[in-house]
Amino acid sequence: MKIGLWAPAQARRTLPLLALALAASFETLADNGASRFDLPPQALAATLEQLAKSTGTKLIYADAVVQGLSAEALRGQFTIGQALEKVLSKNGLQYETVGDGMIAIKKAPPPKPKAVSDDSIFELGAVTVSDNEQNGKLTSKDIATSVDIMYADKIADQNVLTAYDLFHRMPGVQVTQFGQGITTGKMSFRGFNGEGRVNAVKLLIDGIPSNTNSGDTYFVDSLFPLDIESIEVVRGTNDARYGLHSFAGNISMNTTTGGNYVKGRVGYGSFNTHDIQSGLGYEKDGFSQNYQISYRASEGYRDHSDTDKNSFSGKWFYTPDDQKYKIGLIARWSEAGAQEPGYMTYQEQLLNQTQTFARNATDGGKRTVGQVSTHLDVNLSQTLFWSSKVYGTLFDDQRYVTYGPGATQQERDRDEIQYGAMTSLTYHPVVSWLDDFSLETGFDFQQQENKYLRYLTDSRVRRSTGLRNDEKWDFLNYGGYIQAVIKPFKWLKLTPGYRADIIDGSFFNHRAGSTYGAYPLNDYGTISQPKIGAVITPIEGYSLYGNWGRTFQVGLGQATFILNSSQKNIGPSLNDGWEVGIKLKPVDWAEGRVAYWAQDASNEISRNLASVDSTMIGATKRQGVDIEIKVYPTDKVGVWAAYSLQEAKVTNPPAVSSAMQYVAGNQVVNTPNYLFSAGIDYQILPQLRSSLWTSGQGDYFVDQANVRGKYGEYALLNLDLGYQVTKEVEVQFQAKNLADVRREYVWYDESFGATAQPFFSPGDGIAFYGAVNVKFDY
């Protein structure tokens, strides 16, 4: 038996100034009782003796326990417990405090059997581990619902006008492409349309809420593929972490953080499309810096559709040697400008899909997006983790648009400033009678200051009497949640949760002669959202999962408020959804997932696209089946496919006052009955890879009465090739829409009255792109 004893601990060291300035209150948590160590690789007994001497701790252990074992180098500032954890864990040992200043070293109990895979996750691409997955906060992988994740190797080589296009590969996601300048597209799923009539997807970029007031996801303009590490899609109503805009689920887009690298991409292709993307990462002594600067321009498939976009981002993070906390700052800025070719009538698009018209000669717009956020993660103890984010965003959008023949050009200016915070506390103790247990509680708020101006214009010149909207409104959302992950047994995981949200704000119309004045918002009250989910895994590789939950929607823009004395108070639309599914992975090279889901929403609200008005849809029902498979029998060949069958119907509309409105049983507009994507990946040579893939959707009704026809069906075939010239350099080639399929986005707005008709925006024809990707790790 040996006992070590030495002098009192060294004096505490002061935290770096950056951490002190931003998180001074956590100084004692970060280094209380910590000492600085600089021990070389050596015999474990020698390391333990030096630890005892330098900290004044009695270490008790039998010679046989440490005989023949070695310890890695120990350099940095640690408490005695942290130091022992580092040198003992890799040797199958553990420590236990047995008295005042006395610690016993002994063998660790045998490890638990390999955890049963009990998730409902479907992944595309090479799996990576992000910083978010290493900390203690609950992630999308802990939620018992359908989750899809696409990683960087399926993202970085894609030639896309905006990051919206990346979602063509994501299972079950509808991508609606307007093809109108800076207003390029939307993504949606679970039977919610992608036009923006009902925006039902919460967007997060590096964990920061990134929707506009209307729920639109324009903030993806600030992202370029080379900087995106992963995209996560959480479908359903079971995720308690988010409230506002998460009507159908949420999407998280995570960018590169940390590492030492220089990377770049130069591309050129059809329609004089050219882009330059660059990235730099530098990490040393716990401080990481990441920078991204990118530019893209194109003349477009149609006439009068020139577009260009640039983006910058910087990320700075610091983690001390003891890894007790991580603190960081992220800033990004993007500017985009574009011409708009305009919408066509049915007859016009039959004659020539690439043409534009004199009525659209001055249509176009510009958009500025900015976002700044601070991040702080703290390991309060081995079982308690705290995470906080504070952010501010800016959105400035100016658009000149002419909707069709005979229509007057409009200028639409949107100016939004948002700021808010998110905080969560995660408790992950060891409970002897449970296989695993985590409990997380969180709170978040978002304050918005919004402005909207609309003018009638002639060639971008405002008419003297052309002011149509001059509105300002503030919007506040705050809410809290509690989410548990409970595993009574290895084969059973339960995920109960609860969330509550409150909406506040006021509206004022500054238009001369307006009778609106200042009015409050609808009385939404406290919006209660219970959740429950479960995963049963009786056999490794076979998981049954199910969930039920509630989400909510409130009015968009003006519809949030009571604008006149005769208007009735409108409560929130409550969306109750459930899902049952099975995930199969019988062997390492094959897996699949099948899920059936249904959602019932009350008093749903739809925004009219050509105006700022909203329409009550009433009660709706959505249901569908999602099927996904992935088979990679060899290192050279892989096959993947996804198919979503969906239906969205109105079940109880308001009183019908027009033949153009919904009646019970009608389908919700712009919701195709099926979506699909599939591909074959083949490694032709060790240096040459290929992927032949397709994506598409069914057709959909364009009008509420379901009498103006169905449009929008398409199936696109694409080819990706990559040749690895050296370890650092790859030459890439892409062919899009190889079959030159004719397709279009079609919309219809009842607010045009007797002159209402479907309007068409054709999609790109066949196109070819080449690029050179370079990455140096150092």
Coordinates of N, CA and C in Angstrom, one line a residue, residues 365-433:
G365 N -34.8 43.1 -57.1 CA -34.7 43.5 -55.7 C -33.4 43.3 -55.1
K366 N -33.2 43.7 -53.9 CA -32.0 43.4 -53.1 C -32.3 43.0 -51.7
R367 N -31.5 42.3 -51.1 CA -31.7 41.8 -49.7 C -30.4 41.8 -48.9
T368 N -30.5 42.2 -47.7 CA -29.4 42.2 -46.8 C -29.8 41.4 -45.5
V369 N -28.9 40.5 -45.1 CA -29.2 39.6 -44.0 C -27.9 39.7 -43.1
G370 N -28.1 40.0 -41.8 CA -27.1 40.0 -40.8 C -27.4 39.2 -39.6
Q371 N -26.4 38.6 -38.9 CA -26.7 37.9 -37.7 C -25.5 37.8 -36.8
V372 N -25.7 38.1 -35.6 CA -24.6 38.1 -34.6 C -25.1 37.3 -33.4
S373 N -24.3 36.4 -32.9 CA -24.7 35.6 -31.7 C -23.5 35.3 -30.8
T374 N -23.7 35.2 -29.5 CA -22.7 34.8 -28.5 C -23.2 33.5 -28.0
H375 N -22.2 32.6 -27.7 CA -22.5 31.3 -27.2 C -21.7 31.0 -26.0
L376 N -22.3 30.4 -25.0 CA -21.7 30.0 -23.7 C -22.2 28.6 -23.3
D377 N -21.3 27.7 -23.2 CA -21.6 26.3 -22.7 C -20.7 26.1 -21.5
V378 N -21.3 25.7 -20.4 CA -20.6 25.5 -19.1 C -20.9 24.1 -18.5
N379 N -19.8 23.3 -18.2 CA -20.0 22.1 -17.5 C -20.0 22.4 -16.0
L380 N -21.1 22.6 -15.4 CA -21.2 22.9 -14.0 C -20.8 21.8 -13.1
S381 N -21.0 20.6 -13.6 CA -20.4 19.4 -12.9 C -20.5 18.3 -13.9
Q382 N -20.1 17.1 -13.4 CA -20.1 15.9 -14.3 C -21.5 15.6 -14.7
T383 N -22.5 16.1 -14.0 CA -23.9 15.7 -14.4 C -24.8 16.9 -14.8
L384 N -24.2 18.1 -14.7 CA -25.0 19.3 -15.0 C -24.4 20.2 -16.0
F385 N -25.1 20.5 -17.1 CA -24.6 21.3 -18.2 C -25.5 22.4 -18.5
W386 N -24.9 23.6 -18.7 CA -25.7 24.8 -18.9 C -25.2 25.4 -20.3
S387 N -26.2 25.8 -21.1 CA -26.0 26.4 -22.4 C -26.8 27.6 -22.6
S388 N -26.2 28.7 -23.2 CA -26.9 29.9 -23.4 C -26.5 30.5 -24.7
K389 N -27.4 31.2 -25.4 CA -27.1 31.9 -26.6 C -27.8 33.2 -26.6
V390 N -27.2 34.3 -27.0 CA -27.8 35.6 -27.1 C -27.5 36.1 -28.6
Y391 N -28.6 36.6 -29.2 CA -28.4 36.9 -30.7 C -29.2 38.1 -31.1
G392 N -28.8 38.7 -32.2 CA -29.5 39.7 -32.9 C -29.4 39.5 -34.4
T393 N -30.5 39.8 -35.1 CA -30.5 39.6 -36.5 C -31.1 40.8 -37.2
L394 N -30.7 41.0 -38.5 CA -31.2 42.1 -39.3 C -31.7 41.6 -40.6
F395 N -32.8 42.0 -41.1 CA -33.3 41.6 -42.4 C -33.9 42.8 -43.1
D396 N -33.3 43.1 -44.3 CA -33.8 44.3 -45.0 C -34.0 43.8 -46.5
D397 N -35.2 43.9 -46.9 CA -35.6 43.4 -48.2 C -36.4 44.4 -49.0
Q398 N -35.9 44.7 -50.2 CA -36.6 45.7 -51.1 C -36.9 45.0 -52.4
R399 N -38.1 44.9 -52.8 CA -38.5 44.2 -54.0 C -39.5 45.0 -54.9
Y400 N -39.2 45.0 -56.2 CA -40.1 45.6 -57.2 C -40.7 44.4 -58.0
V401 N -42.0 44.3 -58.0 CA -42.7 43.1 -58.6 C -43.9 43.5 -59.3
T402 N -44.1 42.9 -60.5 CA -45.3 43.0 -61.3 C -45.9 41.6 -61.5
Y403 N -47.1 41.4 -61.0 CA -47.6 40.0 -60.9 C -48.1 39.4 -62.2
G404 N -48.5 40.2 -63.1 CA -49.0 39.6 -64.3 C -49.5 40.7 -65.3
P405 N -50.0 40.3 -66.4 CA -50.5 41.3 -67.4 C -51.6 42.2 -66.8
G406 N -51.4 43.5 -67.0 CA -52.4 44.5 -66.5 C -52.2 44.9 -65.1
A407 N -51.3 44.2 -64.4 CA -51.0 44.5 -63.0 C -50.0 45.7 -62.9
T408 N -50.2 46.5 -61.8 CA -49.3 47.6 -61.6 C -48.0 47.1 -60.8
Q409 N -46.9 47.6 -61.1 CA -45.7 47.3 -60.4 C -45.8 47.8 -58.9
Q410 N -45.3 47.0 -58.0 CA -45.3 47.3 -56.6 C -43.9 47.4 -56.1
E411 N -43.7 48.3 -55.2 CA -42.4 48.3 -54.4 C -42.8 47.8 -53.0
R412 N -42.0 46.8 -52.5 CA -42.3 46.2 -51.2 C -41.0 46.2 -50.4
D413 N -41.1 46.9 -49.3 CA -39.9 47.1 -48.4 C -40.2 46.5 -47.0
R414 N -39.4 45.5 -46.7 CA -39.5 44.9 -45.3 C -38.2 45.1 -44.6
D415 N -38.4 45.6 -43.3 CA -37.2 45.9 -42.5 C -37.5 45.2 -41.1
E416 N -36.7 44.3 -40.7 CA -36.9 43.6 -39.5 C -35.7 43.5 -38.6
I417 N -35.8 43.8 -37.4 CA -34.7 43.6 -36.4 C -35.2 42.7 -35.3
Q418 N -34.5 41.6 -35.1 CA -34.9 40.7 -34.0 C -33.7 40.5 -33.1
Y419 N -34.0 40.3 -31.8 CA -33.0 40.0 -30.8 C -33.7 39.1 -29.8
G420 N -32.8 38.3 -29.2 CA -33.4 37.3 -28.2 C -32.3 36.5 -27.5
A421 N -32.7 35.6 -26.7 CA -31.8 34.7 -26.0 C -32.5 33.3 -25.8
M422 N -31.6 32.3 -25.6 CA -32.0 31.0 -25.4 C -31.1 30.4 -24.3
T423 N -31.7 29.7 -23.3 CA -30.9 29.1 -22.3 C -31.5 27.8 -21.9
S424 N -30.6 26.9 -21.5 CA -31.1 25.6 -21.1 C -30.2 25.0 -20.1
L425 N -30.7 24.1 -19.2 CA -30.0 23.4 -18.1 C -30.3 21.9 -18.3
T426 N -29.2 21.2 -18.5 CA -29.4 19.7 -18.7 C -28.8 18.9 -17.6
Y427 N -29.6 18.0 -17.0 CA -29.1 17.2 -15.9 C -29.1 15.8 -16.3
H428 N -27.9 15.2 -16.2 CA -27.7 13.8 -16.7 C -27.0 13.0 -15.6
P429 N -27.8 12.6 -14.6 CA -27.2 11.8 -13.5 C -27.1 10.3 -13.8
V430 N -26.4 9.6 -12.9 CA -26.4 8.1 -13.0 C -27.5 7.7 -12.0
V431 N -28.5 7.0 -12.5 CA -29.6 6.5 -11.6 C -29.5 5.0 -11.6
S432 N -29.3 4.5 -10.4 CA -28.9 3.0 -10.4 C -30.1 2.1 -10.9
W433 N -31.3 2.6 -10.8 CA -32.4 1.7 -11.2 C -32.9 2.1 -12.6

